[in-house]
XYZ file of C-alpha atoms in Angstrom:
642
model
C 0.000 0.000 0.000
C 2.848 2.379 0.911
C 4.718 1.530 -2.295
C 1.664 2.336 -4.440
C 1.254 5.754 -2.755
C 4.923 6.637 -3.380
C 4.629 5.694 -7.057
C 1.575 7.974 -7.432
C 3.465 10.906 -5.894
C 6.430 10.420 -8.289
C 4.083 10.304 -11.290
C 2.345 13.521 -10.308
C 5.723 15.173 -9.792
C 6.822 14.293 -13.342
C 3.613 15.648 -14.812
C 3.405 18.889 -12.770
C 6.808 20.092 -11.541
C 5.387 23.340 -10.162
C 3.608 21.519 -7.423
C 6.877 21.052 -5.544
C 8.235 24.578 -6.236
C 7.904 27.519 -3.929
C 6.143 30.664 -5.296
C 8.971 32.987 -4.203
C 12.516 33.372 -5.541
C 15.263 31.654 -3.620
C 18.356 33.712 -4.392
C 20.613 31.974 -1.896
C 19.628 28.518 -2.877
C 22.531 28.018 -5.274
C 20.272 28.248 -8.351
C 21.860 29.913 -11.370
C 21.500 30.262 -15.149
C 23.126 32.452 -17.775
C 21.954 33.859 -21.153
C 24.070 33.670 -24.327
C 23.649 35.001 -27.851
C 22.773 31.954 -29.894
C 24.656 33.272 -32.950
C 27.948 34.449 -31.473
C 27.945 32.644 -28.130
C 28.471 35.941 -26.362
C 27.072 36.114 -22.836
C 24.186 38.527 -22.418
C 24.246 39.765 -18.861
C 21.317 42.148 -19.124
C 20.238 43.182 -22.661
C 18.503 41.038 -25.236
C 17.454 41.865 -28.793
C 14.125 41.505 -30.535
C 14.388 38.850 -33.183
C 17.808 37.566 -32.079
C 17.836 34.016 -30.527
C 19.023 33.559 -26.919
C 20.348 30.337 -25.344
C 19.904 29.677 -21.594
C 22.386 27.541 -19.694
C 22.255 26.369 -16.099
C 25.242 27.478 -14.021
C 24.367 26.135 -10.563
C 27.014 23.456 -10.737
C 24.509 20.894 -9.574
C 23.991 17.643 -11.298
C 20.532 18.394 -12.585
C 18.504 16.495 -15.070
C 18.021 18.854 -18.090
C 14.645 17.297 -18.657
C 13.576 18.679 -15.280
C 14.848 22.269 -15.739
C 12.040 24.495 -16.873
C 12.058 28.094 -18.064
C 9.368 30.668 -18.576
C 9.555 34.222 -20.024
C 7.128 36.864 -18.857
C 6.964 40.428 -17.563
C 7.039 39.124 -13.941
C 8.226 36.102 -11.981
C 6.312 32.987 -13.030
C 5.189 30.590 -10.283
C 3.270 28.139 -12.414
C 2.850 26.810 -15.946
C 6.380 25.407 -16.270
C 6.048 23.017 -19.154
C 8.956 24.185 -21.435
C 12.409 22.685 -21.140
C 13.687 24.327 -24.342
C 16.724 26.450 -23.540
C 16.727 28.601 -26.752
C 14.146 31.308 -27.477
C 13.814 34.512 -29.519
C 12.440 37.718 -27.951
C 9.581 39.215 -29.979
C 8.780 42.494 -28.205
C 10.862 45.192 -26.534
C 10.638 45.902 -22.820
C 11.437 44.201 -19.483
C 11.594 40.426 -19.721
C 11.741 38.192 -16.613
C 13.159 34.714 -17.250
C 12.204 32.255 -14.469
C 14.007 28.941 -13.905
C 12.333 26.094 -12.037
C 14.698 23.277 -10.922
C 14.712 20.321 -8.517
C 15.325 20.907 -4.837
C 18.573 20.037 -3.040
C 17.194 16.692 -2.138
C 15.566 14.580 -4.759
C 12.222 14.432 -3.078
C 12.148 18.004 -1.792
C 10.534 21.076 -3.240
C 11.778 22.681 -6.504
C 13.694 25.966 -6.591
C 12.379 29.106 -8.374
C 15.172 31.373 -9.723
C 14.587 34.457 -11.944
C 16.602 37.093 -13.751
C 15.469 40.421 -15.208
C 16.499 41.349 -18.784
C 15.732 44.355 -21.009
C 14.827 43.517 -24.577
C 15.920 46.084 -27.156
C 14.043 46.569 -30.465
C 16.037 46.652 -33.752
C 13.997 48.671 -36.225
C 15.444 49.877 -39.566
C 17.184 53.161 -38.808
C 15.585 56.076 -40.652
C 17.751 58.348 -42.777
C 17.521 60.662 -45.788
C 19.737 60.453 -48.857
C 20.547 63.098 -51.420
C 22.522 62.325 -54.546
C 25.218 64.929 -55.157
C 27.501 65.833 -57.990
C 29.352 62.777 -59.379
C 31.523 61.220 -56.629
C 29.448 62.361 -53.628
C 26.297 61.479 -51.710
C 24.699 63.263 -48.755
C 23.252 61.349 -45.792
C 21.276 62.608 -42.784
C 20.419 60.142 -39.965
C 16.962 61.079 -38.726
C 16.383 57.973 -36.575
C 15.787 58.275 -32.757
C 15.824 54.616 -31.698
C 19.529 53.920 -31.239
C 22.322 55.413 -29.191
C 24.945 55.399 -31.931
C 24.966 55.202 -35.730
C 27.355 54.267 -38.490
C 27.205 55.011 -42.220
C 28.702 52.702 -44.814
C 29.052 53.912 -48.442
C 29.285 51.022 -50.887
C 32.045 48.669 -49.801
C 33.833 51.253 -47.666
C 34.250 50.770 -43.920
C 31.419 52.100 -41.727
C 32.106 55.465 -40.129
C 30.357 56.966 -37.075
C 27.505 59.351 -37.751
C 25.586 61.795 -35.587
C 21.835 62.023 -35.467
C 20.348 64.898 -37.585
C 23.761 65.876 -38.916
C 23.940 66.196 -42.722
C 27.232 64.814 -44.003
C 28.515 64.583 -47.574
C 30.456 61.390 -48.297
C 32.671 60.500 -51.252
C 31.493 57.555 -53.316
C 33.247 54.896 -55.352
C 32.203 51.490 -56.479
C 28.647 50.315 -55.686
C 26.058 53.104 -55.390
C 24.538 52.139 -52.048
C 24.270 53.577 -48.540
C 23.821 51.464 -45.363
C 23.031 53.033 -41.992
C 23.689 50.940 -38.855
C 22.058 51.703 -35.499
C 23.459 50.370 -32.180
C 22.930 50.715 -28.426
C 25.666 51.808 -26.066
C 24.892 48.984 -23.551
C 25.131 46.189 -26.068
C 26.739 45.660 -29.389
C 24.496 42.740 -30.218
C 21.307 44.687 -30.860
C 21.784 46.497 -34.194
C 19.492 47.629 -36.978
C 20.573 48.217 -40.593
C 18.858 49.982 -43.494
C 20.212 50.050 -47.041
C 19.271 52.245 -49.978
C 20.716 52.480 -53.473
C 21.073 55.635 -55.575
C 21.888 56.604 -59.141
C 24.946 58.869 -59.582
C 24.187 62.248 -61.115
C 25.375 63.253 -64.576
C 28.214 65.746 -64.713
C 26.959 69.332 -64.286
C 26.722 71.403 -67.474
C 27.182 75.148 -67.545
C 23.722 76.746 -67.842
C 23.055 78.924 -70.890
C 21.134 82.170 -70.337
C 20.020 83.144 -73.867
C 18.110 86.396 -73.592
C 16.964 89.152 -71.271
C 14.009 91.353 -72.259
C 12.873 94.295 -70.162
C 9.156 95.077 -70.068
C 8.420 97.906 -67.660
C 9.808 96.796 -64.295
C 9.712 93.127 -65.291
C 12.722 91.240 -66.620
C 11.943 88.271 -68.851
C 14.620 85.569 -69.185
C 15.008 82.744 -71.689
C 17.477 79.899 -71.086
C 18.328 76.456 -72.383
C 16.952 73.290 -70.801
C 18.243 72.714 -67.267
C 19.425 69.520 -65.597
C 16.744 68.343 -63.146
C 19.366 66.792 -60.856
C 20.700 70.200 -59.786
C 19.324 73.357 -58.244
C 19.337 76.760 -59.930
C 19.046 80.371 -58.868
C 18.819 83.677 -60.713
C 21.360 86.168 -59.405
C 22.030 89.861 -59.922
C 25.382 91.563 -59.535
C 25.661 93.214 -56.107
C 29.000 94.462 -54.816
C 27.807 94.207 -51.206
C 26.875 90.521 -51.513
C 29.349 87.672 -50.858
C 30.994 86.783 -54.131
C 29.557 89.891 -55.793
C 26.150 88.365 -56.655
C 22.842 88.239 -54.846
C 20.134 85.624 -55.433
C 16.824 87.173 -56.503
C 14.816 84.033 -57.278
C 15.126 80.244 -57.277
C 14.570 78.668 -60.700
C 12.762 75.355 -61.071
C 14.776 72.971 -63.214
C 11.792 72.231 -65.495
C 11.622 75.822 -66.776
C 13.139 77.404 -69.876
C 11.797 80.909 -69.213
C 11.189 83.069 -66.171
C 9.674 86.509 -65.494
C 11.042 88.517 -62.579
C 8.671 91.234 -61.350
C 10.089 94.345 -59.705
C 13.463 93.346 -61.082
C 16.544 95.307 -60.011
C 17.094 97.496 -63.073
C 19.523 98.253 -64.487
C 21.243 95.028 -63.583
C 23.592 92.287 -64.730
C 22.190 88.790 -64.286
C 23.449 85.231 -64.328
C 21.932 81.771 -63.867
C 23.772 79.733 -61.242
C 23.853 75.906 -61.097
C 24.605 74.411 -57.690
C 24.909 70.932 -56.252
C 22.189 70.026 -53.767
C 24.833 68.767 -51.327
C 27.660 71.246 -51.665
C 26.220 74.428 -53.201
C 29.170 76.511 -52.107
C 31.686 74.058 -53.544
C 30.079 72.701 -56.715
C 28.616 75.530 -58.794
C 28.659 76.802 -62.367
C 27.237 80.061 -63.698
C 26.049 81.130 -67.118
C 27.495 84.046 -69.017
C 26.348 87.340 -67.544
C 23.635 89.301 -69.380
C 23.181 92.961 -68.520
C 19.977 94.894 -69.090
C 19.946 97.736 -71.617
C 18.412 101.051 -70.540
C 17.007 103.012 -73.510
C 15.712 106.579 -73.264
C 14.396 108.911 -75.946
C 13.302 112.494 -76.509
C 12.110 114.536 -79.482
C 13.442 117.893 -80.551
C 13.086 119.969 -83.699
C 11.324 117.209 -85.575
C 13.971 114.618 -84.718
C 13.968 111.714 -82.269
C 17.017 111.434 -80.038
C 17.802 107.983 -78.548
C 20.477 107.166 -75.951
C 21.288 104.053 -73.965
C 23.497 102.526 -71.298
C 24.438 98.937 -70.496
C 26.899 97.132 -68.288
C 27.409 94.485 -70.954
C 29.493 94.233 -74.105
C 28.492 93.539 -77.680
C 27.007 95.167 -80.742
C 23.705 97.035 -80.910
C 20.773 97.156 -83.310
C 17.936 99.675 -83.021
C 14.439 98.801 -84.228
C 11.843 101.469 -85.024
C 8.166 100.562 -85.377
C 5.587 102.849 -86.946
C 2.187 101.162 -86.802
C 2.798 97.750 -88.304
C 5.935 98.773 -90.190
C 9.252 97.926 -88.542
C 12.723 98.860 -89.729
C 16.186 98.218 -88.292
C 18.277 101.384 -88.040
C 22.065 101.236 -88.490
C 23.921 101.871 -85.240
C 27.671 102.529 -85.589
C 29.909 100.308 -83.472
C 30.615 101.746 -80.053
C 27.730 104.238 -80.217
C 25.615 105.065 -77.195
C 23.172 107.385 -78.968
C 21.329 107.768 -82.246
C 19.477 110.622 -83.950
C 16.542 109.496 -86.073
C 15.835 112.112 -88.723
C 13.608 109.989 -90.965
C 10.524 110.768 -88.876
C 7.330 112.704 -89.427
C 6.009 115.249 -86.985
C 3.004 114.063 -84.996
C 3.713 110.365 -85.629
C 4.216 107.924 -82.741
C 7.347 105.800 -83.080
C 8.289 102.855 -80.837
C 11.919 101.913 -80.343
C 13.715 98.874 -78.903
C 17.458 98.355 -78.622
C 19.013 94.884 -78.831
C 22.504 94.124 -77.594
C 24.063 90.945 -78.989
C 27.099 89.093 -77.698
C 27.618 85.676 -79.242
C 24.356 83.767 -78.846
C 23.018 85.955 -76.031
C 20.778 88.981 -76.504
C 19.587 91.716 -74.190
C 16.539 93.702 -75.301
C 15.597 97.044 -73.783
C 12.170 98.163 -72.731
C 10.144 99.815 -75.492
C 10.345 103.599 -75.740
C 7.493 105.457 -77.468
C 8.131 108.940 -78.891
C 5.691 111.288 -80.591
C 7.768 113.438 -82.895
C 7.163 117.085 -81.999
C 7.487 120.155 -84.224
C 10.622 122.144 -84.119
C 11.991 124.718 -86.484
C 10.415 125.060 -89.909
C 11.327 122.171 -92.205
C 13.901 122.797 -94.875
C 12.565 123.910 -98.247
C 12.278 121.079 -100.775
C 14.436 120.874 -103.884
C 12.538 120.805 -107.159
C 13.184 119.315 -110.575
C 11.040 120.505 -113.528
C 11.292 118.711 -116.864
C 9.080 118.224 -119.943
C 8.115 114.699 -120.898
C 7.724 113.603 -124.508
C 4.058 114.642 -124.449
C 5.060 118.202 -123.574
C 3.781 117.912 -120.026
C 5.904 119.370 -117.242
C 6.755 116.768 -114.617
C 7.634 118.186 -111.211
C 9.603 116.141 -108.662
C 10.167 117.416 -105.117
C 12.878 115.974 -102.861
C 12.866 116.293 -99.050
C 15.922 114.774 -97.401
C 14.385 114.430 -93.937
C 10.804 113.767 -95.012
C 10.665 111.102 -97.711
C 6.958 110.633 -96.991
C 4.123 112.296 -95.123
C 3.165 115.930 -94.930
C 1.767 118.044 -97.794
C 3.424 119.636 -100.808
C 2.053 122.730 -102.533
C 3.308 123.156 -106.120
C 3.295 126.610 -107.723
C 3.541 127.795 -111.351
C 4.665 131.361 -111.877
C 3.706 132.081 -108.270
C 0.194 130.619 -108.526
C -0.752 127.470 -106.653
C -1.280 124.444 -108.866
C -2.175 121.753 -106.367
C -1.576 120.587 -102.775
C -0.874 116.888 -102.491
C 1.034 114.420 -100.272
C 2.629 113.035 -103.448
C 6.204 114.009 -104.245
C 5.503 114.315 -107.975
C 3.019 116.329 -110.029
C 2.303 116.563 -113.754
C 1.329 119.949 -115.241
C -0.461 119.065 -118.461
C -2.476 122.209 -119.241
C 0.274 123.866 -121.208
C 1.074 125.147 -124.691
C 4.800 125.853 -124.504
C 5.776 129.209 -125.969
C 8.841 131.406 -125.673
C 6.513 134.287 -125.025
C 5.159 132.657 -121.849
C 8.051 131.662 -119.518
C 7.386 128.865 -117.010
C 8.855 128.822 -113.519
C 7.891 126.437 -110.738
C 8.355 126.267 -106.972
C 7.133 124.059 -104.121
C 6.675 124.375 -100.360
C 6.294 121.688 -97.667
C 4.017 121.452 -94.634
C 4.777 118.711 -92.098
C 2.243 116.719 -90.064
C 2.377 119.315 -87.309
C 1.406 122.113 -89.683
C 4.836 123.732 -89.815
C 5.571 125.176 -93.255
C 8.826 125.511 -95.084
C 9.736 128.432 -97.275
C 9.211 128.125 -101.014
C 11.888 126.219 -102.857
C 14.217 128.015 -105.221
C 12.340 128.482 -108.514
C 13.141 126.107 -111.358
C 12.420 127.190 -114.933
C 12.625 124.445 -117.558
C 13.875 125.149 -121.067
C 11.258 126.295 -123.627
C 12.211 125.354 -127.196
C 10.960 126.776 -130.500
C 11.793 125.406 -133.976
C 11.157 127.255 -137.272
C 12.066 126.502 -140.880
C 14.752 128.907 -142.044
C 13.622 128.690 -145.697
C 10.525 127.760 -147.658
C 11.605 124.195 -148.242
C 12.603 123.617 -144.644
C 16.042 122.387 -145.596
C 17.492 124.477 -142.755
C 15.836 124.896 -139.357
C 16.502 127.517 -136.704
C 16.136 126.510 -133.059
C 15.744 128.974 -130.192
C 15.282 128.240 -126.478
C 15.121 129.874 -123.115
C 17.788 129.423 -120.474
C 17.397 126.803 -117.779
C 17.085 128.161 -114.269
C 18.000 125.646 -111.594
C 17.905 125.897 -107.807
C 21.509 127.090 -107.848
C 21.600 130.087 -110.167
C 25.360 130.393 -109.822
C 26.010 126.882 -111.130
C 26.916 126.476 -114.784
C 24.430 125.041 -117.253
C 25.211 123.087 -120.412
C 22.892 122.249 -123.311
C 22.643 119.415 -125.770
C 20.357 119.495 -128.832
C 18.618 116.181 -129.527
C 17.014 115.240 -132.828
C 14.252 112.668 -132.398
C 12.667 110.070 -134.619
C 8.872 109.709 -134.862
C 9.198 107.025 -132.148
C 11.240 109.418 -129.939
C 14.522 107.631 -130.476
C 17.491 110.006 -130.408
C 18.846 110.286 -133.947
C 21.481 112.893 -133.243
C 22.933 114.620 -130.185
C 24.843 117.878 -130.575
C 26.365 119.865 -127.698
C 25.738 123.593 -127.920
C 28.739 125.422 -126.573
C 27.449 128.986 -126.609
C 24.185 130.816 -126.815
C 20.590 129.731 -126.857
C 20.154 129.305 -130.648
C 21.251 126.825 -133.256
C 20.857 126.685 -137.056
C 20.434 123.101 -138.213
C 21.819 122.950 -141.734
C 21.338 119.192 -142.052
C 17.954 118.194 -140.715
C 16.897 114.611 -141.550
C 15.934 114.497 -145.209
C 13.684 111.458 -144.867
C 11.394 112.920 -142.214
C 8.547 115.200 -143.151
C 8.254 116.361 -139.512
C 11.555 117.096 -137.791
C 11.439 116.827 -133.956
C 13.859 118.435 -131.500
C 14.462 118.481 -127.779
C 16.993 120.249 -125.542
C 18.698 118.447 -122.651
C 19.940 120.823 -119.951
C 22.239 119.815 -117.093
C 23.714 121.712 -114.179
C 22.186 124.635 -112.355
C 22.155 122.623 -109.117
C 19.837 119.937 -110.518
C 20.435 116.317 -109.522
C 19.215 115.059 -112.923
C 18.894 116.460 -116.461
C 15.943 118.701 -117.313
C 14.401 118.439 -120.774
C 12.659 121.043 -122.852
C 9.410 120.573 -124.662
C 9.495 118.729 -127.988
C 9.442 121.313 -130.811
C 8.796 120.211 -134.388
C 8.852 121.607 -137.924
C 6.438 120.058 -140.392
C 7.671 120.427 -143.970
C 5.249 120.396 -146.870
C 4.584 117.199 -148.793
C 5.256 117.830 -152.497
C 4.514 115.771 -155.612
C 5.666 116.404 -159.202
C 3.620 114.814 -162.044
C 4.802 115.352 -165.649
C 2.331 116.754 -168.153
C 3.157 114.101 -170.777
C 5.184 110.943 -171.372
C 6.023 108.869 -174.499
C 5.666 105.093 -173.978
C 7.324 104.272 -177.362
C 10.104 102.050 -176.091
C 12.967 104.431 -176.887
C 14.074 104.421 -173.282
C 13.269 108.079 -172.803
C 10.232 109.148 -170.786
C 8.583 105.780 -171.373
C 6.625 105.624 -168.080
C 4.701 107.893 -165.796
C 6.369 108.079 -162.380
C 5.852 110.301 -159.347
C 8.549 112.546 -158.030
C 8.517 114.692 -154.911
C 9.383 114.538 -151.223
C 7.931 112.960 -148.128
C 5.706 110.730 -150.221
C 4.950 108.318 -147.419
C 1.162 108.028 -147.176
C -0.589 108.782 -150.475
C -2.898 107.495 -153.225
C -2.347 108.427 -156.906
C -5.088 107.611 -159.434
C -5.217 108.088 -163.259
C -8.612 108.091 -165.051
C -9.552 108.146 -168.750
C -11.963 110.581 -170.389
C -14.867 108.355 -169.336
C -13.920 108.580 -165.681
C -12.696 105.017 -165.551
C -9.642 104.350 -163.353
C -6.767 103.043 -165.455
C -3.872 103.229 -162.949
C -3.293 103.496 -159.162
C -0.109 103.859 -157.078
C 0.502 104.033 -153.327
C 4.310 103.885 -153.441
C 6.876 105.786 -155.443
C 8.169 102.603 -157.022
C 4.904 102.019 -158.874
C 4.963 103.425 -162.497
C 2.508 103.428 -165.470
C 3.527 102.466 -168.978
C 0.254 103.700 -170.536
C -1.262 100.289 -170.960
C -4.838 99.682 -170.015
C -5.097 96.027 -169.248
C -3.348 94.175 -172.062
C -3.977 96.924 -174.612
C -1.235 99.112 -175.963
C -1.037 102.713 -174.797
C -3.510 104.956 -176.508
C -2.653 108.573 -177.180
C -4.679 111.206 -175.453
C -5.162 113.162 -172.263
C -5.811 111.546 -168.899
C -6.834 113.020 -165.553
C -4.881 112.269 -162.352
C -5.645 112.812 -158.659
C -3.157 112.793 -155.756
C -4.318 112.469 -152.136
C -1.862 112.379 -149.150
C -1.872 112.717 -145.343
C 1.287 114.138 -143.784
C 2.839 113.151 -140.421
C 0.832 115.781 -138.617
C -2.431 114.476 -140.028
C -2.977 117.244 -142.555
C -4.626 116.226 -145.841
C -3.194 117.296 -149.241
C -5.152 116.932 -152.529
C -3.795 117.791 -156.017
C -5.050 116.961 -159.491
C -4.109 117.594 -163.102
C -3.807 115.993 -166.578
C -1.157 113.985 -168.272
C -0.945 113.283 -172.016
C 0.323 110.154 -173.699
C 2.252 111.024 -176.840
C 3.442 108.425 -179.327
């Protein structure tokens, strides 16, 4: 009976070891266990790590059965529930961890011994950090984590180096493009957390290109080439008081190619600065400097005066706009001012100045000027010349006013017409030496200011008369040319013209205003002349009216002819002069036409049809129209004698 009771007690003890353990620690009982890192074997006296396995080992020195050593992990001492004899475990949560050991008593059948140790479990999260890729060969790291006591940064395959929390450090890079941050605790080197990030090295920085600067009021408009998105940019203006001589006026987003700066410092010299995100004071590159151009303008005495200043170098071009018409004005190299004389009073002109240096341009603000009246405009210069229809053509020239305004043309002091045109044709004329012609012109600009009358110009008046009845000599007489410069010499040239106005002959006349033509064209019924006058201050020749002499058409018809074949007076032929347009008809006594000629080469041998000439009297009629349209009719009789 006693043996059965003892066997029951031993069985219960094997199934429930806590029933023979006390519920209080027994520190002086000789119980002992230690904790070791399961990976390195390092003893862990106080700190454990989340996720890192721990091995427990009894150190009491007693000969204990491992199958009867139990451990429990909790936030307080455990007095029951000892069912685990596994000596390796992995902490899963940070905080205080109490490991309780339950072993056999000092005597095999006595109570068990409860022994506990307190540990602190440390978490090992991924350390937080920020990474900025810098110019090629560098990367910037900032540890922002707050979990660990100390940190290390490893760049690629380089050795880890200590790092401070919230301190931005730029590291050189080589080899693999990766950054690893390691977090550790001061109390234990076992509990560490690591975080790794890769990055792409930046392309080499390229010098930015600032292409143009245009001023519009107090706004500066910039154009530049595409920027590299991996870098940061700023627009700077020259400022002697600023470090480095330039002051930043605006950041520039890297996706822009243009930028408008309101309330810009003007005048000013600007540059676009590229900087590395990590080392802006070390890695930087600036564009070429572009300086603004300041253009000012005034008007005085009908002229527009422009002047400008700029801190930059390069050539200039000045653009003038009048309505929709734009023209580029020539600006001499090195000039800082320009006088625009080709303007009209009362007209609004808009000017812009462009400075060019290489591929960069700086454009000034627009300046608008309304040209104001000044002194009276200069008198025009006038040219008066007859055309081939004997109309006087007047041409006025105004050096400073090629267009606009009004011109008043005068003939012998009387107004002919007021027109904005620079030319006028006076066609109501019958040129005569007895009625001299002198012309003048005055100008009135858009502001109503009048010039004085131009110097009078009197074209040559030519008269031609036959010096004898036959017109075989012709006397020519003309008036003197008066040009705008009465003191300047005048020379004359006598021109003989064809019916189509081609010049047949040109003779200089050395002296006087008359000429006796002893050899007029013999084949022209109407002889035409013109005088070309040069000098007198005229910029071009002035021509006289076309004067002509119409000589009489004459025909000679014999009274008889003898068509007998003796070779003497056998045919009837016409003789005379200027027989160009005529009709000659011969009729018999019955009024029947027997012969007709329209050219001098046509002759009549007396035959009527195929019949032989018959003696007798015949009637002839001659009709002609001369070159001036006058009609000539003659008639008579001719007798055939055998």
